[in-house]
PDB file of C-alpha atoms in Angstrom:
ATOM      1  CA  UNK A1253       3.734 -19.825  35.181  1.00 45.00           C
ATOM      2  CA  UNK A1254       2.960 -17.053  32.852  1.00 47.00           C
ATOM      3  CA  UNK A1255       3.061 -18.349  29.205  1.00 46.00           C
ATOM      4  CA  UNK A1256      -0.294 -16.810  27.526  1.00 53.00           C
ATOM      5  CA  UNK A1257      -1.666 -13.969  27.385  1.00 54.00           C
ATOM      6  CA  UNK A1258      -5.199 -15.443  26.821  1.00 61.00           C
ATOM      7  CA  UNK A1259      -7.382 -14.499  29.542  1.00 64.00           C
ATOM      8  CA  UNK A1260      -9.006 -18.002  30.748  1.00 76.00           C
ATOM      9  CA  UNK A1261     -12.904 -18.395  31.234  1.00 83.00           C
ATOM     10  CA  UNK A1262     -14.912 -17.812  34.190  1.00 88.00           C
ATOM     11  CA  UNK A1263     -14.331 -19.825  37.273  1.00 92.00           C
ATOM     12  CA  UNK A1264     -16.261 -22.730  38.099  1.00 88.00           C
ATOM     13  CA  UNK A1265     -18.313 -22.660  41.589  1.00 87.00           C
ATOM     14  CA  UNK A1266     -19.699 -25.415  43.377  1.00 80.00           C
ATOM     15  CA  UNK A1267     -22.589 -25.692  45.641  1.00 80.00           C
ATOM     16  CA  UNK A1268     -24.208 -22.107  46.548  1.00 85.00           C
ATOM     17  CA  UNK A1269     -25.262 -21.621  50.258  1.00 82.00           C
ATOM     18  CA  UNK A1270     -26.426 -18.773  52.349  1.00 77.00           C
ATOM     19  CA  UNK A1271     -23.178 -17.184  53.457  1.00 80.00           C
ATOM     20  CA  UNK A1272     -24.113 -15.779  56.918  1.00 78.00           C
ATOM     21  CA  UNK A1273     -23.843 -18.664  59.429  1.00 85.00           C
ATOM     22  CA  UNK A1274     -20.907 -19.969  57.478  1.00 88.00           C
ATOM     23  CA  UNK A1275     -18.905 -16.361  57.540  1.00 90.00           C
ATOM     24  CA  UNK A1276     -19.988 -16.136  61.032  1.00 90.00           C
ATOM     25  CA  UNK A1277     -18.292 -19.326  61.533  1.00 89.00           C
ATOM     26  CA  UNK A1278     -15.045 -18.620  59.920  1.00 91.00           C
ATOM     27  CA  UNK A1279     -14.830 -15.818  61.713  1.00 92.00           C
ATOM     28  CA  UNK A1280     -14.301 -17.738  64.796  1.00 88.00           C
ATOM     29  CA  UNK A1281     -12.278 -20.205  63.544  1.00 91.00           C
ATOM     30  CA  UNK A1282      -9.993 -17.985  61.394  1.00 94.00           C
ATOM     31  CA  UNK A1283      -6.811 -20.212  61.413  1.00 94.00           C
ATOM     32  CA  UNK A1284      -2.660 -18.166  61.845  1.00 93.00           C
ATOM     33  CA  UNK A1285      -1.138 -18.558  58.319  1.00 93.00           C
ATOM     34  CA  UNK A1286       2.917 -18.083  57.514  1.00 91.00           C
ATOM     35  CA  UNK A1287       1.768 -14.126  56.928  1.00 93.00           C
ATOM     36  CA  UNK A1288       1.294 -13.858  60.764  1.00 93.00           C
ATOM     37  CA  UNK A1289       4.838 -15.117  61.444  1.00 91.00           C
ATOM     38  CA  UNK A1290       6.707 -12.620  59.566  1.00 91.00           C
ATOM     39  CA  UNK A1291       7.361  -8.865  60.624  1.00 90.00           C
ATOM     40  CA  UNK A1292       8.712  -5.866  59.423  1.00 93.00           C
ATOM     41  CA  UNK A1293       8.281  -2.450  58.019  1.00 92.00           C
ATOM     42  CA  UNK A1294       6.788  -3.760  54.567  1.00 95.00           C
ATOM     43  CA  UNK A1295       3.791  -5.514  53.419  1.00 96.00           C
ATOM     44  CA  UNK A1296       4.904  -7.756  51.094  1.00 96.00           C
ATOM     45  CA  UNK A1297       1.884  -8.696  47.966  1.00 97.00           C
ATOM     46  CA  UNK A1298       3.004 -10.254  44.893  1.00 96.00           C
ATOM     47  CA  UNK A1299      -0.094 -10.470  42.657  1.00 96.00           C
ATOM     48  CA  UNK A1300      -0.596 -11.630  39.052  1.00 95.00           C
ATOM     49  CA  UNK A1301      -3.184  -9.608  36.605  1.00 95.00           C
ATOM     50  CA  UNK A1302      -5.093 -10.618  33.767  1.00 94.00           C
ATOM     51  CA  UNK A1303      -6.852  -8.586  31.471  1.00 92.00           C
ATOM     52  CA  UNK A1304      -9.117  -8.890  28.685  1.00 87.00           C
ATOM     53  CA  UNK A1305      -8.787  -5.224  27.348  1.00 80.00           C
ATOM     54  CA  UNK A1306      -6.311  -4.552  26.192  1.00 78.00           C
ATOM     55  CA  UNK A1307      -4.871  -8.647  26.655  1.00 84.00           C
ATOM     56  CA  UNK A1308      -2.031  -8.551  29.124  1.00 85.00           C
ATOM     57  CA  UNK A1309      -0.952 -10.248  31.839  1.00 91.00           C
ATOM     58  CA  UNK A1310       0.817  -7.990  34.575  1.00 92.00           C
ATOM     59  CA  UNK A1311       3.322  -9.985  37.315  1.00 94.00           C
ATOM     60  CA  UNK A1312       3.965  -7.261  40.010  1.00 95.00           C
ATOM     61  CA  UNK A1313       5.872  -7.565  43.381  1.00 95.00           C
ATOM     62  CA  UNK A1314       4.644  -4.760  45.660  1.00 95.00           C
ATOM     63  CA  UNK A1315       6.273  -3.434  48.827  1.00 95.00           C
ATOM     64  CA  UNK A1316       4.328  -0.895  51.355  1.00 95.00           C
ATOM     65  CA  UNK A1317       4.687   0.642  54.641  1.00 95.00           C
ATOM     66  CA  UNK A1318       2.138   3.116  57.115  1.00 94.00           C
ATOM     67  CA  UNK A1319       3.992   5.668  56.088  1.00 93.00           C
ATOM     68  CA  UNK A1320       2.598   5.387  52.208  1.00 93.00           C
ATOM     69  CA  UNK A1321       6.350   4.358  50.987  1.00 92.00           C
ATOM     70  CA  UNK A1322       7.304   1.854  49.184  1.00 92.00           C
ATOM     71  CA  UNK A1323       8.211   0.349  45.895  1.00 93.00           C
ATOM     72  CA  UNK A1324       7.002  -2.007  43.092  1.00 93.00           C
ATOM     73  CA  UNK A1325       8.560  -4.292  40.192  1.00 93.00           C
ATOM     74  CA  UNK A1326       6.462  -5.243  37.436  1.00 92.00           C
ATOM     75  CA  UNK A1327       6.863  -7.413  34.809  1.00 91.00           C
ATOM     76  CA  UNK A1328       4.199  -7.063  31.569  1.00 87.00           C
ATOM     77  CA  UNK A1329       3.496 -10.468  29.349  1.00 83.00           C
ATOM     78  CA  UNK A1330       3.502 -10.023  26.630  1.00 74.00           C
ATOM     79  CA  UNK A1331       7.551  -8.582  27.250  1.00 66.00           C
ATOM     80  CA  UNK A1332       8.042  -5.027  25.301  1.00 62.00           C
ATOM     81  CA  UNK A1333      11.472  -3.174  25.189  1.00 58.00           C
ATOM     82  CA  UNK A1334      11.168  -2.765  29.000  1.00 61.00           C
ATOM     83  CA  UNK A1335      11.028  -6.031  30.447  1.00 74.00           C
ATOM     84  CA  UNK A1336      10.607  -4.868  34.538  1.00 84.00           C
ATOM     85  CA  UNK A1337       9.004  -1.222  35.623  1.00 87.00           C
ATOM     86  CA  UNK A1338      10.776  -0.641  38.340  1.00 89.00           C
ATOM     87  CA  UNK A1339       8.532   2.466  40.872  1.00 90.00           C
ATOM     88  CA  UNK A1340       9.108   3.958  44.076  1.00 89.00           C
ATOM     89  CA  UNK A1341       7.201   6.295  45.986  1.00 91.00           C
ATOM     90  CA  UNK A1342       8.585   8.363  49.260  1.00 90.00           C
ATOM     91  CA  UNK A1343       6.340   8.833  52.242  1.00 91.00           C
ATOM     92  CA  UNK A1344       3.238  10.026  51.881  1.00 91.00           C
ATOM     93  CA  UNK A1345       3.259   9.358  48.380  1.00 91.00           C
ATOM     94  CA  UNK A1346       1.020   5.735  47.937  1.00 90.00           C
ATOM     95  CA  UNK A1347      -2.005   8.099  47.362  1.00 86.00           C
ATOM     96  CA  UNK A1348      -4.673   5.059  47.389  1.00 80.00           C
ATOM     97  CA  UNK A1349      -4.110   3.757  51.276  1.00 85.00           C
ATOM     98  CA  UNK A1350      -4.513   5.216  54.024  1.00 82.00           C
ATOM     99  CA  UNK A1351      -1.616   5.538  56.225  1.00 83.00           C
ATOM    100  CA  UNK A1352      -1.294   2.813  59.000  1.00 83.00           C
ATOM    101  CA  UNK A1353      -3.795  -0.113  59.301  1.00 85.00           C
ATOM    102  CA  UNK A1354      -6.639  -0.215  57.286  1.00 89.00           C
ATOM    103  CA  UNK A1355      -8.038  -2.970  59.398  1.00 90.00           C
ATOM    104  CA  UNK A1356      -8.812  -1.362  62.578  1.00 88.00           C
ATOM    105  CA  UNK A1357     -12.331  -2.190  62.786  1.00 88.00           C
ATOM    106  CA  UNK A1358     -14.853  -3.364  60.361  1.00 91.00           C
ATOM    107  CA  UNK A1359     -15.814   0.295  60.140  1.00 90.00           C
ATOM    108  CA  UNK A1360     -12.994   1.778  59.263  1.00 89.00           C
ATOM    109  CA  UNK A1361     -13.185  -0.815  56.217  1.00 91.00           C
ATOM    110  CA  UNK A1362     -16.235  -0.217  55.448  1.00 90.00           C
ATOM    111  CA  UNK A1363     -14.851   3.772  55.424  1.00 87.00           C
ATOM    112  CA  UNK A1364     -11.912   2.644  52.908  1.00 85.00           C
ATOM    113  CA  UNK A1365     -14.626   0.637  50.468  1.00 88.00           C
ATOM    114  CA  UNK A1366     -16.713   3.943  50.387  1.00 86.00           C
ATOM    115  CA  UNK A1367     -13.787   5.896  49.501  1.00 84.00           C
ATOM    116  CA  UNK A1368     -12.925   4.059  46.569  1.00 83.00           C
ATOM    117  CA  UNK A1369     -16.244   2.262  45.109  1.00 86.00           C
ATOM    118  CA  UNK A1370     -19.556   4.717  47.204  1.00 79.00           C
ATOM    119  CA  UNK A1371     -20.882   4.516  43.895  1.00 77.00           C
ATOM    120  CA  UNK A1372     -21.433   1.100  43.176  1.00 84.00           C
ATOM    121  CA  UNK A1373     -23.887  -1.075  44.488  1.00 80.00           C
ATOM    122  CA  UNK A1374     -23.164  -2.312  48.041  1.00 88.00           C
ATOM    123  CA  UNK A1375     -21.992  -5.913  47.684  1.00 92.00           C
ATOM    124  CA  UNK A1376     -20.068  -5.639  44.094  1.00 95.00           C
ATOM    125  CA  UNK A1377     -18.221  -2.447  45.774  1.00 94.00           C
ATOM    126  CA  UNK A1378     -17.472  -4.776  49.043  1.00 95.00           C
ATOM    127  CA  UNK A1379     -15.798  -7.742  46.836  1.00 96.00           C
ATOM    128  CA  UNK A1380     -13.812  -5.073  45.195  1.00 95.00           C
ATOM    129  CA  UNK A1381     -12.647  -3.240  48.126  1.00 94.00           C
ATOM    130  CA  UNK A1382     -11.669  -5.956  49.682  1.00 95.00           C
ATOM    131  CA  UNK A1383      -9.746  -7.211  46.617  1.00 96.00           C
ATOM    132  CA  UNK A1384      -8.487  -3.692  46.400  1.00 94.00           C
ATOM    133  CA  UNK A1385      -6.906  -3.766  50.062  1.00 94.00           C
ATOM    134  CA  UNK A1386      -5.442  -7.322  49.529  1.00 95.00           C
ATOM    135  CA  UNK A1387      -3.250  -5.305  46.295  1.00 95.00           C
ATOM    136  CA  UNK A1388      -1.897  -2.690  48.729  1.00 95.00           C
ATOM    137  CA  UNK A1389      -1.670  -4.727  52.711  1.00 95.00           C
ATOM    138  CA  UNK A1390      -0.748  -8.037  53.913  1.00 96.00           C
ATOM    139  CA  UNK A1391      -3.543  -8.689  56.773  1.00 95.00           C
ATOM    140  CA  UNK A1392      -2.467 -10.522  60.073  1.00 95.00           C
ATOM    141  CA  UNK A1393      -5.122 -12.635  61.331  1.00 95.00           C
ATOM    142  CA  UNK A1394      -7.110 -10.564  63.088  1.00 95.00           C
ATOM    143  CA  UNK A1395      -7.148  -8.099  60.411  1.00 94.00           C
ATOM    144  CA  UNK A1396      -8.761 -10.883  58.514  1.00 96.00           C
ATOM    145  CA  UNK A1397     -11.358 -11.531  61.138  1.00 95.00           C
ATOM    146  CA  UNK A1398     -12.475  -8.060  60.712  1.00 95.00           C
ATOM    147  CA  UNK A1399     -12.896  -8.444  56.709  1.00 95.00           C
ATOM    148  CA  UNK A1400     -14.758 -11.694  57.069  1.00 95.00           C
ATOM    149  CA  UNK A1401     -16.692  -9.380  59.470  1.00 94.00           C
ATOM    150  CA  UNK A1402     -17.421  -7.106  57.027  1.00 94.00           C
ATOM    151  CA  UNK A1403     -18.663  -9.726  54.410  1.00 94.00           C
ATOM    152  CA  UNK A1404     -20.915 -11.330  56.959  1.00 93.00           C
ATOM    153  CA  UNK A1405     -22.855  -8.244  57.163  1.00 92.00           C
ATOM    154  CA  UNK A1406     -23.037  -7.500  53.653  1.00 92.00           C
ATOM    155  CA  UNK A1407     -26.419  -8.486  51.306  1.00 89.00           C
ATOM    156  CA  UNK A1408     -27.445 -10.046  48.856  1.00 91.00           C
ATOM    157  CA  UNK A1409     -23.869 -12.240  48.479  1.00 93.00           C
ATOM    158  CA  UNK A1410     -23.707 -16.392  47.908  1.00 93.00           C
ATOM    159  CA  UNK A1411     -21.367 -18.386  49.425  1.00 94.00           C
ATOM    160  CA  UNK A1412     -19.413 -21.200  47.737  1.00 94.00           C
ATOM    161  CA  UNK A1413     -17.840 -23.973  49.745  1.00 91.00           C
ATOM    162  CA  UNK A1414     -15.470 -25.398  46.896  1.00 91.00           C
ATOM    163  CA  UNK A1415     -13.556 -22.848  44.249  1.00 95.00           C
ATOM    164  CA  UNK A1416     -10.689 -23.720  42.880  1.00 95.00           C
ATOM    165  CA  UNK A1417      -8.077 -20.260  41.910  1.00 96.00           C
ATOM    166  CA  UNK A1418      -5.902 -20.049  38.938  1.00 95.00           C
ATOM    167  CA  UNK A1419      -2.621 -21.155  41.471  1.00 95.00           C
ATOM    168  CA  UNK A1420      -4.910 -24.806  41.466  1.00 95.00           C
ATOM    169  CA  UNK A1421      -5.694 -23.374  45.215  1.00 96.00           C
ATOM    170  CA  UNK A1422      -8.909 -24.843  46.733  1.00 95.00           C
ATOM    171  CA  UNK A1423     -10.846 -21.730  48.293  1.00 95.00           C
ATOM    172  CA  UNK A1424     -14.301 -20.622  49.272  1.00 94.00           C
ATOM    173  CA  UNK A1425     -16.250 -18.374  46.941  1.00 96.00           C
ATOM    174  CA  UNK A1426     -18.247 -15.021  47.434  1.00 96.00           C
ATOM    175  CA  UNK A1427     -19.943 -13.768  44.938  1.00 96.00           C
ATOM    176  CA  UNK A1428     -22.045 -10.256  44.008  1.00 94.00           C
ATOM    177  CA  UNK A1429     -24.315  -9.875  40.987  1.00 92.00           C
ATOM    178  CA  UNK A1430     -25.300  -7.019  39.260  1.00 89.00           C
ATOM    179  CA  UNK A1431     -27.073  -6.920  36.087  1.00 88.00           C
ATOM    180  CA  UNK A1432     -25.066  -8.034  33.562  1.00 92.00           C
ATOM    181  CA  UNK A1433     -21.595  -8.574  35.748  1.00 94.00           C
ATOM    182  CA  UNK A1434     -20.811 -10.578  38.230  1.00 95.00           C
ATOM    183  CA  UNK A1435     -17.294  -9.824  41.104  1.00 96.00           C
ATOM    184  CA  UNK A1436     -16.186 -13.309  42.543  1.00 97.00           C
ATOM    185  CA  UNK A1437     -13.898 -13.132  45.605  1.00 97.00           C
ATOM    186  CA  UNK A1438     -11.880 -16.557  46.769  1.00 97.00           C
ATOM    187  CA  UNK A1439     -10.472 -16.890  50.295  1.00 97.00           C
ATOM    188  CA  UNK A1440      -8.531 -19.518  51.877  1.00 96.00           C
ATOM    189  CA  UNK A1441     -10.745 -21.838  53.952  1.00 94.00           C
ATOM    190  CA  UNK A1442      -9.168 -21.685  57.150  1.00 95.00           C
ATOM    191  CA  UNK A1443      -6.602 -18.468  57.257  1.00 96.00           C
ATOM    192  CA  UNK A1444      -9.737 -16.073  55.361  1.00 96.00           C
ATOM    193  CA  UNK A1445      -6.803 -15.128  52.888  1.00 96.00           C
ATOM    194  CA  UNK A1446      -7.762 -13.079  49.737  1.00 98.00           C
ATOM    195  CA  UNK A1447      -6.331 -15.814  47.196  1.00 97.00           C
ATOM    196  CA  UNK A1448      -8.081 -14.046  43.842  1.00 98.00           C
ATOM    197  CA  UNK A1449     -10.335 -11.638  42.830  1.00 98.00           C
ATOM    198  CA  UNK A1450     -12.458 -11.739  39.192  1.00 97.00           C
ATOM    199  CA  UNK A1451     -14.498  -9.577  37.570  1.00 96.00           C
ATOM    200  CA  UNK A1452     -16.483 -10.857  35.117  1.00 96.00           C
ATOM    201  CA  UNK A1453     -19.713  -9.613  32.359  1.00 94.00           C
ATOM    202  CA  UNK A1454     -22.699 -11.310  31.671  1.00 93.00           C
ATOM    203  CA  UNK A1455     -23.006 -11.909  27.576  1.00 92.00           C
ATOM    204  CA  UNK A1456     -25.312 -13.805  24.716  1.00 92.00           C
ATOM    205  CA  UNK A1457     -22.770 -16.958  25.408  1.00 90.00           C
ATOM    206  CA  UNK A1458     -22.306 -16.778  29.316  1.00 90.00           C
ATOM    207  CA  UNK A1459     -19.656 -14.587  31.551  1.00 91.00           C
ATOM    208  CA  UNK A1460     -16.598 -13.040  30.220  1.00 93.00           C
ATOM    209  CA  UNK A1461     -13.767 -12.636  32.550  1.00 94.00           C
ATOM    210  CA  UNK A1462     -12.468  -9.025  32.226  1.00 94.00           C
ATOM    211  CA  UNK A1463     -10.168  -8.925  35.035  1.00 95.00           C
ATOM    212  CA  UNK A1464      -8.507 -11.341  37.116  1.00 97.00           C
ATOM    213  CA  UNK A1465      -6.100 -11.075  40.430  1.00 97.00           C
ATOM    214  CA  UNK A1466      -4.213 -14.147  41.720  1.00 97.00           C
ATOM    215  CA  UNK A1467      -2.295 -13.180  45.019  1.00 97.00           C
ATOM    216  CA  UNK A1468       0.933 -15.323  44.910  1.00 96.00           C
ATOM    217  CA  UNK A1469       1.896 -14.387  48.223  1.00 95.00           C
ATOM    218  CA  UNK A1470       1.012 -11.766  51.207  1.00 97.00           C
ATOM    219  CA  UNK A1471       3.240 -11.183  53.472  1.00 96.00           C
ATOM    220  CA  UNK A1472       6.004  -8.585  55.834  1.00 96.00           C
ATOM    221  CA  UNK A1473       9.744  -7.796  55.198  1.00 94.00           C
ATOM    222  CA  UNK A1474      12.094  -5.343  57.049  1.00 92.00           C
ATOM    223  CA  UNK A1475      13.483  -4.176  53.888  1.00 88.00           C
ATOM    224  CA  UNK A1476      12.653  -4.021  50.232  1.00 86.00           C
ATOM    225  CA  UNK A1477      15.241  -6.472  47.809  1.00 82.00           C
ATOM    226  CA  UNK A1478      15.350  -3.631  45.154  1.00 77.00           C
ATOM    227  CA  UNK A1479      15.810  -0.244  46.135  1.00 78.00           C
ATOM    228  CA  UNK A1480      16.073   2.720  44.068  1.00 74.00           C
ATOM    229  CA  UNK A1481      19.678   3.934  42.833  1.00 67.00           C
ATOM    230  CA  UNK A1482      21.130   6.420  45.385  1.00 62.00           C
ATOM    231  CA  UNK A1483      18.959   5.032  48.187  1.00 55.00           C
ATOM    232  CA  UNK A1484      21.970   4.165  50.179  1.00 49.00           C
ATOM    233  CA  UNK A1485      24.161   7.008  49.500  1.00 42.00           C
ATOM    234  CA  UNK A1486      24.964  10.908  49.778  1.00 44.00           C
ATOM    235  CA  UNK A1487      23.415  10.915  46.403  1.00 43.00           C
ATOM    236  CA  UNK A1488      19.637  12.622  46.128  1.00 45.00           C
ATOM    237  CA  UNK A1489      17.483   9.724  44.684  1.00 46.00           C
ATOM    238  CA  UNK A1490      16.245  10.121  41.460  1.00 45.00           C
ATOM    239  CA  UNK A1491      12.361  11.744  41.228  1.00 48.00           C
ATOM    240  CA  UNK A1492       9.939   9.009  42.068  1.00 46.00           C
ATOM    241  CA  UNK A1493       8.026   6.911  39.537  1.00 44.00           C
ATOM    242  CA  UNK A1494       4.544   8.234  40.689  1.00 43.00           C
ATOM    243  CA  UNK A1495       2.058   5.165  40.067  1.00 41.00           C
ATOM    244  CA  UNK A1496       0.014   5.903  37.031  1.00 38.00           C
ATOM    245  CA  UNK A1497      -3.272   6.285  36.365  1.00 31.00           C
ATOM    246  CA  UNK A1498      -4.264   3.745  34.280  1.00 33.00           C
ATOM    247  CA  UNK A1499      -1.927   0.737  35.973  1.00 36.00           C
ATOM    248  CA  UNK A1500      -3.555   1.409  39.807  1.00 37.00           C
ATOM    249  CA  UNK A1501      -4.400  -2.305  39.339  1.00 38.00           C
ATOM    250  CA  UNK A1502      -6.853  -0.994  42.215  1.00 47.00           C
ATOM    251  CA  UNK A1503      -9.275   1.083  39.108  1.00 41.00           C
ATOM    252  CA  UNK A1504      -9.136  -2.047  37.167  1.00 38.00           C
ATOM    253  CA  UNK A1505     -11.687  -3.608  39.332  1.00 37.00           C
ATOM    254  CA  UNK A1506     -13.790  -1.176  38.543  1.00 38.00           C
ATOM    255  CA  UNK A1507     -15.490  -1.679  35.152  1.00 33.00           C
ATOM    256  CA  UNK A1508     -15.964   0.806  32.643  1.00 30.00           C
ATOM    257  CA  UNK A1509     -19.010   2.895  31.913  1.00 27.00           C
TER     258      UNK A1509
END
């Protein structure tokens, strides 16, 4: 699926509407999705990553559990003399969650969002919360109530009923605009999955996509398929790979001064 490293333009949206009575609908209606079946210790996220600066495209397959563990492969397009990252953490170490649900009421999301983007206008720093959370946990569906929740109460968004993701996934569209960039957030229809996030800047010959997430796939695992040499041994593990600062993947919604 990856073959270019060209960042694609901005997405197309269809037919604006006031999003309150149709959030407040979906809210209701929010539909189980093969996420709900699954259990186990991890949240499973793969996600893909464009970016316009520097051009890259990042493929990353992300394991975490309440007790801030976890682990992460990454692939980087285009392929340099390391062709996977391969990072761990031990618990407590996933610094950017909070340990256990983030979900527990729309509060406590709202709590999370504040953490991470207080200074940014309300609705932009919603849309990239939530896109934020949907890097890190694998909602269940009433965890996904409670973001829908959150976006209901949230002003001035717009609400798209036809959106159409880089997977060729047909989604609903939120948008926030600021001043010269606009944060575009695509849920499934019926489930409320986070399906793609993209963050893009207003200039002299229309938006620029700077950043794009495409979420391949959310769900739970009771074990991790890689797992760090000595893991399953008398053998001390080697030190983690502490995430750095730059590749967060969370910061990168965040746009630069």
């Amino acid at each position: 699926m990856v073959d270019s490293t060209r960042i694609a333009g901005p997405t197309r949206l269809w037919y604006p509407h006031p999003p309150a009575t149709r959030l407040h609908q979906l809210i209701g209606q929010v539909s189980a999705s093969s996420c709900d079946l699954t259990a186990g210790t991890y949240d499973v996220i793969h996600l893909r990553l464009w970016r316009s600066d520097p051009i890259m495209v990042r493929d990353i397959i992300r394991w975490r559990a309440d007790d801030r563990s976890g682990a992460q492969l990454l692939t980087s397009y285009p392929r340099g003399y390391v062709e996977v990252t391969k990072d761990w953490w031990l618990p407590g170490e996933i610094l950017f969650v909070e340990p256990g649900s983030a979900f527990t009421d729309s509060g406590a999301v709202r709590d999370g969002i504040n953490r991470r983007y207080g200074d940014i206008a309300e609705p932009q720093a919603v849309l990239r919360g939530i896109a934020s959370l949907a890097n890190w946990y694998s909602p269940r569906r009433v965890e996904r109530a409670t973001t829908i929740a959150v976006l209901r109460d949230t002003q001035p968004i717009t609400y798209y009923s036809r959106v159409i993701d880089r997977a060729g996934r047909s989604g609903i569209g939120i948008t926030a605009t600021g001043n010269n960039d606009r944060d575009l957030l695509i849920l499934h229809p019926s489930t409320g999955a986070v399906l793609a996030y993209e963050y893009a800047r207003r200039t002299p010959t229309g938006w620029h996509v700077e950043n794009y997430f495409l979420y391949l796939t959310h769900t739970h695992s009771s074990h991790r398929w890689w797992e760090p040499p000595g893991a399953s041994n008398d053998e001390p593990p080697p030190p983690p790979l502490h995430p750095r600062v730059e590749p967060n993947w969370d910061s990168s919604t965040r746009p630069a001064a």
